[in-house]
PDB file of C-alpha atoms in Angstrom:
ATOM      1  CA  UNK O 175       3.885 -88.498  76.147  1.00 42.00           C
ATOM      2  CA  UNK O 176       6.035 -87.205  79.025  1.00 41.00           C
ATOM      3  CA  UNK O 177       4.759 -84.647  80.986  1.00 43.00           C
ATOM      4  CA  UNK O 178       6.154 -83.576  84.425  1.00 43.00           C
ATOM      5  CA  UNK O 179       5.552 -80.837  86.867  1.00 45.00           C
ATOM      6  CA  UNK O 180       7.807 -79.562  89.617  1.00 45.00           C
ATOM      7  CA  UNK O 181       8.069 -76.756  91.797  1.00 47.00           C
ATOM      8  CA  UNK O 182      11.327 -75.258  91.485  1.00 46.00           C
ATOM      9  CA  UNK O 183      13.061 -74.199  95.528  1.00 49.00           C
ATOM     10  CA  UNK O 184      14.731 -71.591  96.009  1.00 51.00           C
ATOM     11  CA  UNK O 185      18.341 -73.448  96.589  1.00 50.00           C
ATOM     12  CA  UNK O 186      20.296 -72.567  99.973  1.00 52.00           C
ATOM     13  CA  UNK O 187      23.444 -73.615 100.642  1.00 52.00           C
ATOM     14  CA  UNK O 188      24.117 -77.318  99.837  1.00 49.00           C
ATOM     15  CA  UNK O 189      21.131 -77.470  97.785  1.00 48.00           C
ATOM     16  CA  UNK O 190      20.545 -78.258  94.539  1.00 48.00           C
ATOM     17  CA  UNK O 191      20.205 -75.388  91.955  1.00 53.00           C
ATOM     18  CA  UNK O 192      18.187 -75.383  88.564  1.00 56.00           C
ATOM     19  CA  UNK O 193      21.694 -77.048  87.022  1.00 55.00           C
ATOM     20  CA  UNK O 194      20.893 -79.937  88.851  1.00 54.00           C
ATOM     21  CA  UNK O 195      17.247 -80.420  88.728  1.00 57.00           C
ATOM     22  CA  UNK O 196      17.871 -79.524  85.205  1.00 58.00           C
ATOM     23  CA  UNK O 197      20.072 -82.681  84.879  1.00 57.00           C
ATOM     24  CA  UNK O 198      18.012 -84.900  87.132  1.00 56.00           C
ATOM     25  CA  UNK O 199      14.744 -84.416  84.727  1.00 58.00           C
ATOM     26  CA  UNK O 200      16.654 -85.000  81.368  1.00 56.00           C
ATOM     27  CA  UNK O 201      18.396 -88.298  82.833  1.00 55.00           C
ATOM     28  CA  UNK O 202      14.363 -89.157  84.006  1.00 57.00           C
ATOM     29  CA  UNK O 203      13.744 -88.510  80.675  1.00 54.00           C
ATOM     30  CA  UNK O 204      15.922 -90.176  78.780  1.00 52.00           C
ATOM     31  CA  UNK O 205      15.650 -93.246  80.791  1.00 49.00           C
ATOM     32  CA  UNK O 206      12.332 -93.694  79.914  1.00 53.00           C
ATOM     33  CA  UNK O 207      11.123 -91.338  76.561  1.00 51.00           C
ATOM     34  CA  UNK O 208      14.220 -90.555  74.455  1.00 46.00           C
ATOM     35  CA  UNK O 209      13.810 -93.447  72.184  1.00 47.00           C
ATOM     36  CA  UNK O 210       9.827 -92.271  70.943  1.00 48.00           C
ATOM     37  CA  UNK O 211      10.014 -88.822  71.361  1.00 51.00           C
ATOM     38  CA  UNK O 212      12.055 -85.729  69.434  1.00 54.00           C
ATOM     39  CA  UNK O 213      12.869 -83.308  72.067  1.00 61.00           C
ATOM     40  CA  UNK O 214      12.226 -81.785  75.806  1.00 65.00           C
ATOM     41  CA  UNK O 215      10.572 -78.645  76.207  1.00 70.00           C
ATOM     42  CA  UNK O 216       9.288 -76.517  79.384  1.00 75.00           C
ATOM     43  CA  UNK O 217       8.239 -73.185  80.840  1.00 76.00           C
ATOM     44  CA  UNK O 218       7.980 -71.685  84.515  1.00 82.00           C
ATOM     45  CA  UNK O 219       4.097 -70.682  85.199  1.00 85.00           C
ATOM     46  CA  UNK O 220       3.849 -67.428  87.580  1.00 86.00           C
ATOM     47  CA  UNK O 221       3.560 -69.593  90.712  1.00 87.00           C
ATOM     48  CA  UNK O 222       6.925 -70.944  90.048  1.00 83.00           C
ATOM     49  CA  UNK O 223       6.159 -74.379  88.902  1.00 85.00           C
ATOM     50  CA  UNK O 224       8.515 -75.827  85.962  1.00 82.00           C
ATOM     51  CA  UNK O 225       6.266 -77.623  83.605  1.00 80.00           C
ATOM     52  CA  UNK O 226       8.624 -80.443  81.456  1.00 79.00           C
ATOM     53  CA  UNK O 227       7.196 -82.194  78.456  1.00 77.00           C
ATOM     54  CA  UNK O 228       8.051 -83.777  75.377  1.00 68.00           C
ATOM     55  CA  UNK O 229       4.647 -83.043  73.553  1.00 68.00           C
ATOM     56  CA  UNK O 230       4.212 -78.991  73.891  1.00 66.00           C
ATOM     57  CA  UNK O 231       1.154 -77.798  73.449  1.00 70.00           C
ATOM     58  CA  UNK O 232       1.515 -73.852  73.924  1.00 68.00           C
ATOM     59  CA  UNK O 233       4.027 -71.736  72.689  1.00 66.00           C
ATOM     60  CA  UNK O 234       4.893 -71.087  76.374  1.00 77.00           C
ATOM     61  CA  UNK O 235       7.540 -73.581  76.663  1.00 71.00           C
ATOM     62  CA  UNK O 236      10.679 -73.316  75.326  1.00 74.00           C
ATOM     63  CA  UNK O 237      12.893 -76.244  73.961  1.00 66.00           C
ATOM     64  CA  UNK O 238      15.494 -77.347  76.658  1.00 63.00           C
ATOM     65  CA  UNK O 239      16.793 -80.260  74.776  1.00 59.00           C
ATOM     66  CA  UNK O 240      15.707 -81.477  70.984  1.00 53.00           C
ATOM     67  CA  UNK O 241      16.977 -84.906  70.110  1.00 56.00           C
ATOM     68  CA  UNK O 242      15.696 -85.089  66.074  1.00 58.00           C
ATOM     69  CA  UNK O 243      13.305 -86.967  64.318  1.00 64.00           C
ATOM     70  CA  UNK O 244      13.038 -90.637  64.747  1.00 70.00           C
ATOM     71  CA  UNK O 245      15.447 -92.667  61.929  1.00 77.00           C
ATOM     72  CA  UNK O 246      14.376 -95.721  60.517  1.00 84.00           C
ATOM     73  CA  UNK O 247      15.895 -98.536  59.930  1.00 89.00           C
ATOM     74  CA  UNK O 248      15.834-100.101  55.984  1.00 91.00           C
ATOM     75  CA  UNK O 249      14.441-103.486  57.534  1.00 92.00           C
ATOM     76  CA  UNK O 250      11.493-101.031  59.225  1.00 92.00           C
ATOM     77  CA  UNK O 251      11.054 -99.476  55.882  1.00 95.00           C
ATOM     78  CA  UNK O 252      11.201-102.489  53.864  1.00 95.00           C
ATOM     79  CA  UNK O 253       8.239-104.017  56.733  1.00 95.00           C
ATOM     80  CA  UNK O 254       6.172-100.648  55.483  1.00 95.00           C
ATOM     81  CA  UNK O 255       6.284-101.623  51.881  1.00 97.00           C
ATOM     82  CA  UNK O 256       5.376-105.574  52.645  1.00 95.00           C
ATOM     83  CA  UNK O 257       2.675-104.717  54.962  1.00 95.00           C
ATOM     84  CA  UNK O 258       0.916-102.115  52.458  1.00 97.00           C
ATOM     85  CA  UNK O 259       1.846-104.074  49.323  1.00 97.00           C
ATOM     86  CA  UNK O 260      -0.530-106.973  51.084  1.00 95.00           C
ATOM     87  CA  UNK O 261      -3.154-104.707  51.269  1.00 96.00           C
ATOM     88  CA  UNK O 262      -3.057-102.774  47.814  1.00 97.00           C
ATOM     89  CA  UNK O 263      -1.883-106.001  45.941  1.00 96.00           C
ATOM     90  CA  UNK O 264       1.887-105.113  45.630  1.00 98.00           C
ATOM     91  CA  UNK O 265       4.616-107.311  45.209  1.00 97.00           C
ATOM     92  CA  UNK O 266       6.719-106.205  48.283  1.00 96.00           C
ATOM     93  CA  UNK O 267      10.174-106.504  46.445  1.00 97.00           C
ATOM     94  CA  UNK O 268       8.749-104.356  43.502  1.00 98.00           C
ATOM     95  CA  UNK O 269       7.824-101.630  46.208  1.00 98.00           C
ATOM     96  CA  UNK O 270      11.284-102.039  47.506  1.00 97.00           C
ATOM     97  CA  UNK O 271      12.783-101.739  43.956  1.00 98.00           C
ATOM     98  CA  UNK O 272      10.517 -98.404  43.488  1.00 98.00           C
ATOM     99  CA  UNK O 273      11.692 -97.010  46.652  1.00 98.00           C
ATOM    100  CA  UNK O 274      14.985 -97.766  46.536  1.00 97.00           C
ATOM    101  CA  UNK O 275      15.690 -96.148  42.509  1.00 98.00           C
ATOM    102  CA  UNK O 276      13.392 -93.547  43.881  1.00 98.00           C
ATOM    103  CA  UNK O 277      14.819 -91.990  47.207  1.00 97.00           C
ATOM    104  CA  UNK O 278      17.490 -94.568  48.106  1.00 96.00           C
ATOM    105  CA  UNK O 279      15.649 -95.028  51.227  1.00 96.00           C
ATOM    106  CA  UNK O 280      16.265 -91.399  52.172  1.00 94.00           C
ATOM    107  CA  UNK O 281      12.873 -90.151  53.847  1.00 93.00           C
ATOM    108  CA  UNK O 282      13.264 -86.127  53.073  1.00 93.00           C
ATOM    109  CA  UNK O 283      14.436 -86.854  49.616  1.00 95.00           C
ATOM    110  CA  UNK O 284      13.032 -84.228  47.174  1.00 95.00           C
ATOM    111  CA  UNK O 285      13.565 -83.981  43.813  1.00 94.00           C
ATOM    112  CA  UNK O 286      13.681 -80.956  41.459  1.00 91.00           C
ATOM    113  CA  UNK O 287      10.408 -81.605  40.017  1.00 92.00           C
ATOM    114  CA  UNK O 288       8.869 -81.558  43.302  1.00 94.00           C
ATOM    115  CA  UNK O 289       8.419 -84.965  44.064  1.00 96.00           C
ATOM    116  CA  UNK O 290       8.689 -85.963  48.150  1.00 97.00           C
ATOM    117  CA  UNK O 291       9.622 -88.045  50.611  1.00 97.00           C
ATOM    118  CA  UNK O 292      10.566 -92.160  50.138  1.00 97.00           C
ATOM    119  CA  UNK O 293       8.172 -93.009  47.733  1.00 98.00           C
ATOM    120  CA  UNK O 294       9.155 -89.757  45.292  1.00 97.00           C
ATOM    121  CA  UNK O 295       5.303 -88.972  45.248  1.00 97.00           C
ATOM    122  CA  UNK O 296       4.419 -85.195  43.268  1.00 96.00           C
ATOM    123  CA  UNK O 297       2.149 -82.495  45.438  1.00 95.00           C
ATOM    124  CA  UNK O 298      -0.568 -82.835  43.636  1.00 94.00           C
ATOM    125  CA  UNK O 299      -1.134 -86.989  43.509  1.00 95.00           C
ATOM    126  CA  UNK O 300      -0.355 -86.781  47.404  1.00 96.00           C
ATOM    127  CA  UNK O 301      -3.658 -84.802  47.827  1.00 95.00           C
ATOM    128  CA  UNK O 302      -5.032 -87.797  45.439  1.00 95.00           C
ATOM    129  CA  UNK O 303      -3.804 -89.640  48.127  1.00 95.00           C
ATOM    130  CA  UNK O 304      -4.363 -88.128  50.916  1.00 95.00           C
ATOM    131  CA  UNK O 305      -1.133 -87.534  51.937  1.00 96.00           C
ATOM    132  CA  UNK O 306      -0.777 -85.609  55.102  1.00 94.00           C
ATOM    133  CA  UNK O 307       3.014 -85.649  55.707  1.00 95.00           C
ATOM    134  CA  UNK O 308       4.963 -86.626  52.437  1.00 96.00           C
ATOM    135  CA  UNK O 309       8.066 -86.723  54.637  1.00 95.00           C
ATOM    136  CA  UNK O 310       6.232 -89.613  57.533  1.00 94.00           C
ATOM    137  CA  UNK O 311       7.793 -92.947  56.092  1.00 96.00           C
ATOM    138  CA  UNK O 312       4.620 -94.633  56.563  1.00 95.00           C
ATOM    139  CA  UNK O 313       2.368 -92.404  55.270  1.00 96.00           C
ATOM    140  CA  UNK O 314       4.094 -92.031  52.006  1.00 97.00           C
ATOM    141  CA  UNK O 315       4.950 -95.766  51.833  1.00 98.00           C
ATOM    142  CA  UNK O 316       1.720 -96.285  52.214  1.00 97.00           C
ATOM    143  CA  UNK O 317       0.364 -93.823  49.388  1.00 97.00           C
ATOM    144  CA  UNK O 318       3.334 -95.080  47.268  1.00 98.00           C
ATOM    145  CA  UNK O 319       2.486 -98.226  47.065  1.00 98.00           C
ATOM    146  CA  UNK O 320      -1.233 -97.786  47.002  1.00 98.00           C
ATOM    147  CA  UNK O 321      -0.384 -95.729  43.593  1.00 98.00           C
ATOM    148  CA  UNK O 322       1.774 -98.603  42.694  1.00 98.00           C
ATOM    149  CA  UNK O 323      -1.137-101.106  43.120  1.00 98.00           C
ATOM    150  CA  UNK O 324      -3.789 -98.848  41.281  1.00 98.00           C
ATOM    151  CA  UNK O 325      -1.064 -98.777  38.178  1.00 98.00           C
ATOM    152  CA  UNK O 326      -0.392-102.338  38.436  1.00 98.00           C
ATOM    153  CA  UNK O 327      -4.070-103.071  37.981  1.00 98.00           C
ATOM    154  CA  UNK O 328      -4.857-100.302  35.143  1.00 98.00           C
ATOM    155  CA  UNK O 329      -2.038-101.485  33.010  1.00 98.00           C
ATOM    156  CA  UNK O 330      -1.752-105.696  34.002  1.00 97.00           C
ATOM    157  CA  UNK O 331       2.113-104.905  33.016  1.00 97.00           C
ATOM    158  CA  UNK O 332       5.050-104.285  35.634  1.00 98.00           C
ATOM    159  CA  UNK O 333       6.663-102.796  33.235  1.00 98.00           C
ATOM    160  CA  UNK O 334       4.260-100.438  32.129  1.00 98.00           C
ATOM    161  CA  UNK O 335       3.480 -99.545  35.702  1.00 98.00           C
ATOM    162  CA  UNK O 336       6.706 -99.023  36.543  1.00 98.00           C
ATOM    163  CA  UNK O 337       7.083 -96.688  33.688  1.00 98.00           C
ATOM    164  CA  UNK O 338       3.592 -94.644  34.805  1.00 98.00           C
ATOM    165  CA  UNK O 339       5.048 -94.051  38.100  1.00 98.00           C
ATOM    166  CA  UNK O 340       7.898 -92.509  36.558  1.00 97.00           C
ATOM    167  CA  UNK O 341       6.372 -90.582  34.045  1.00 96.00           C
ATOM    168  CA  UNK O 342       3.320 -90.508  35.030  1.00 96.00           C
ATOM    169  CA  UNK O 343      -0.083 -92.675  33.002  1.00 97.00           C
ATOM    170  CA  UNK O 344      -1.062 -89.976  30.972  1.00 97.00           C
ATOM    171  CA  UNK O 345       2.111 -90.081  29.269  1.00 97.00           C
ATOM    172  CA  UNK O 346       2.443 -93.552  28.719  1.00 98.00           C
ATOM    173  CA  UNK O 347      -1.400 -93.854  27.553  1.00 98.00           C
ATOM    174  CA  UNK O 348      -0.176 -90.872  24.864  1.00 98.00           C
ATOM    175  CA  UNK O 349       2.528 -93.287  23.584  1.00 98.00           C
ATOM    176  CA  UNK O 350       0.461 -96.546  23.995  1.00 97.00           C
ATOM    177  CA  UNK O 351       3.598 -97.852  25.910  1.00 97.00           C
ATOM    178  CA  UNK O 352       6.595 -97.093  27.967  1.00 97.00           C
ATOM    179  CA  UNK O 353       7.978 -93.475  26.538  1.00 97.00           C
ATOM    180  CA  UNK O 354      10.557 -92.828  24.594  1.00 97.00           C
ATOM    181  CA  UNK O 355      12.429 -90.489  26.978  1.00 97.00           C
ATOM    182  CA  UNK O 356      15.641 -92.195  28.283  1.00 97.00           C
ATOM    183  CA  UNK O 357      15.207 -91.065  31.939  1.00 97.00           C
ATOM    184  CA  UNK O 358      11.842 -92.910  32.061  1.00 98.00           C
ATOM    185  CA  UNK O 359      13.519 -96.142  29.689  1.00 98.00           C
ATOM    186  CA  UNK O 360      16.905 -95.980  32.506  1.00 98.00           C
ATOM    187  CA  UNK O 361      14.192 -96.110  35.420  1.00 98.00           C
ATOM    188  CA  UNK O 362      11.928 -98.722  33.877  1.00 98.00           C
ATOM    189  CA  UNK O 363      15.401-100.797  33.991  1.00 98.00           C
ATOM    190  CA  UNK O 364      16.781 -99.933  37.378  1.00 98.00           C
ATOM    191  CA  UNK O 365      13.525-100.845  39.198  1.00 98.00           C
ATOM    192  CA  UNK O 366      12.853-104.184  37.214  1.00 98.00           C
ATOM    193  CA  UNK O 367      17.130-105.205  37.807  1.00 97.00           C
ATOM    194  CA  UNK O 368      16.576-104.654  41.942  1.00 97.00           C
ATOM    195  CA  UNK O 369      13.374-106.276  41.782  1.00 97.00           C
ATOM    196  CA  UNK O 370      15.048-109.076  40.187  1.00 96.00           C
ATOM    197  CA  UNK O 371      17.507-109.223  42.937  1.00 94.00           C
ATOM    198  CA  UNK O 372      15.258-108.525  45.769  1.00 93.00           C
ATOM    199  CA  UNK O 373      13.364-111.360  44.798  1.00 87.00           C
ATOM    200  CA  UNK O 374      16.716-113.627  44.881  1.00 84.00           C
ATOM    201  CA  UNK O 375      17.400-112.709  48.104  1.00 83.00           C
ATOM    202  CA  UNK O 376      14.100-113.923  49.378  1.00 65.00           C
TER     203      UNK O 376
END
């Protein structure tokens, strides 16, 4: 968190104006905040004093500059899925085979159907999951591949798990394997031929 106050002088001649105080806090803040935080906000109080902060918390202050979400990097992603596929029992290149036919590592991915974020996950498993933010890599990486794990172990197939994820277990319990619908056979395919080379490249 940055969070600076300053009284703002009235500028005389020679002095620096709001332009330049302005300027000075935003190079401050970039120096030292830029890289973990998503924008610059602030509001004068009625004795005068600027408040500047990158973590507003009333809806006094007004944004002054908004640099976007943080991106990730595939290698960051691809750390997610490893270090939750440890815990839930995941083979990390499988995870990174799901993601990648599933979002193509593209965090505010969103399908027709409804599905969100990297791991593709639908509204209603994410409160299964206790999903908070579908669109937070980790925190849909991490329910992602928790589901993942749970299908893996109710089915002892990767294919079969694979397929539930896709279509979803009730509908590959119905037809006592993977089901006969050619999106679902395609993605079963996909996943299993980038798993294959994930696992090469290891």
């Amino acid at each position: 968190m940055c969070r600076l106050s300053r009284k703002r002088p009235d500028p005389g001649p020679g002095k620096p104006g709001w332009t330049v105080v302005a300027a000075f806090l935003l190079l401050l803040f970039l120096a030292g905040q830029a890289a973990h935080a998503e924008g610059l906000f602030y509001y004068k109080d009625d004795d005068g004093v600027l408040h500047v902060t990158d973590t507003p918390d009333s809806k006094e202050y007004k944004p002054f500059c908004v640099f976007g979400e943080k991106r990730y990097s595939r290698k960051e992603l691809k750390w997610m899925v490893r270090k939750y596929g440890t815990q839930y029992g995941v083979d990390p290149d499988l995870g990174v085979a799901v993601l990648k036919v599933e979002s193509d590592f593209r965090r505010r991915a969103e399908s027709s159907a409804g599905a969100q974020g990297l791991m593709q996950i639908m509204p209603m498993t994410q409160k299964d999951l206790g999903v908070e933010d579908p669109f937070d890599p980790e925190d849909n990486i991490a329910a992602g591949v928790r589901y993942l794990g749970w299908l893996l172990e109710k089915y002892d197939s990767m294919r079969l798990a694979v397929a539930a994820y896709n279509a979803g277990p009730g509908t590959v319990d119905q037809y006592g394997g993977i089901p006969p619908y050619q999106e679902t056979k395609e993605y079963v395919e996909r996943v299993i031929s980038f798993y294959s080379r994930f696992e090469n490249q290891d």
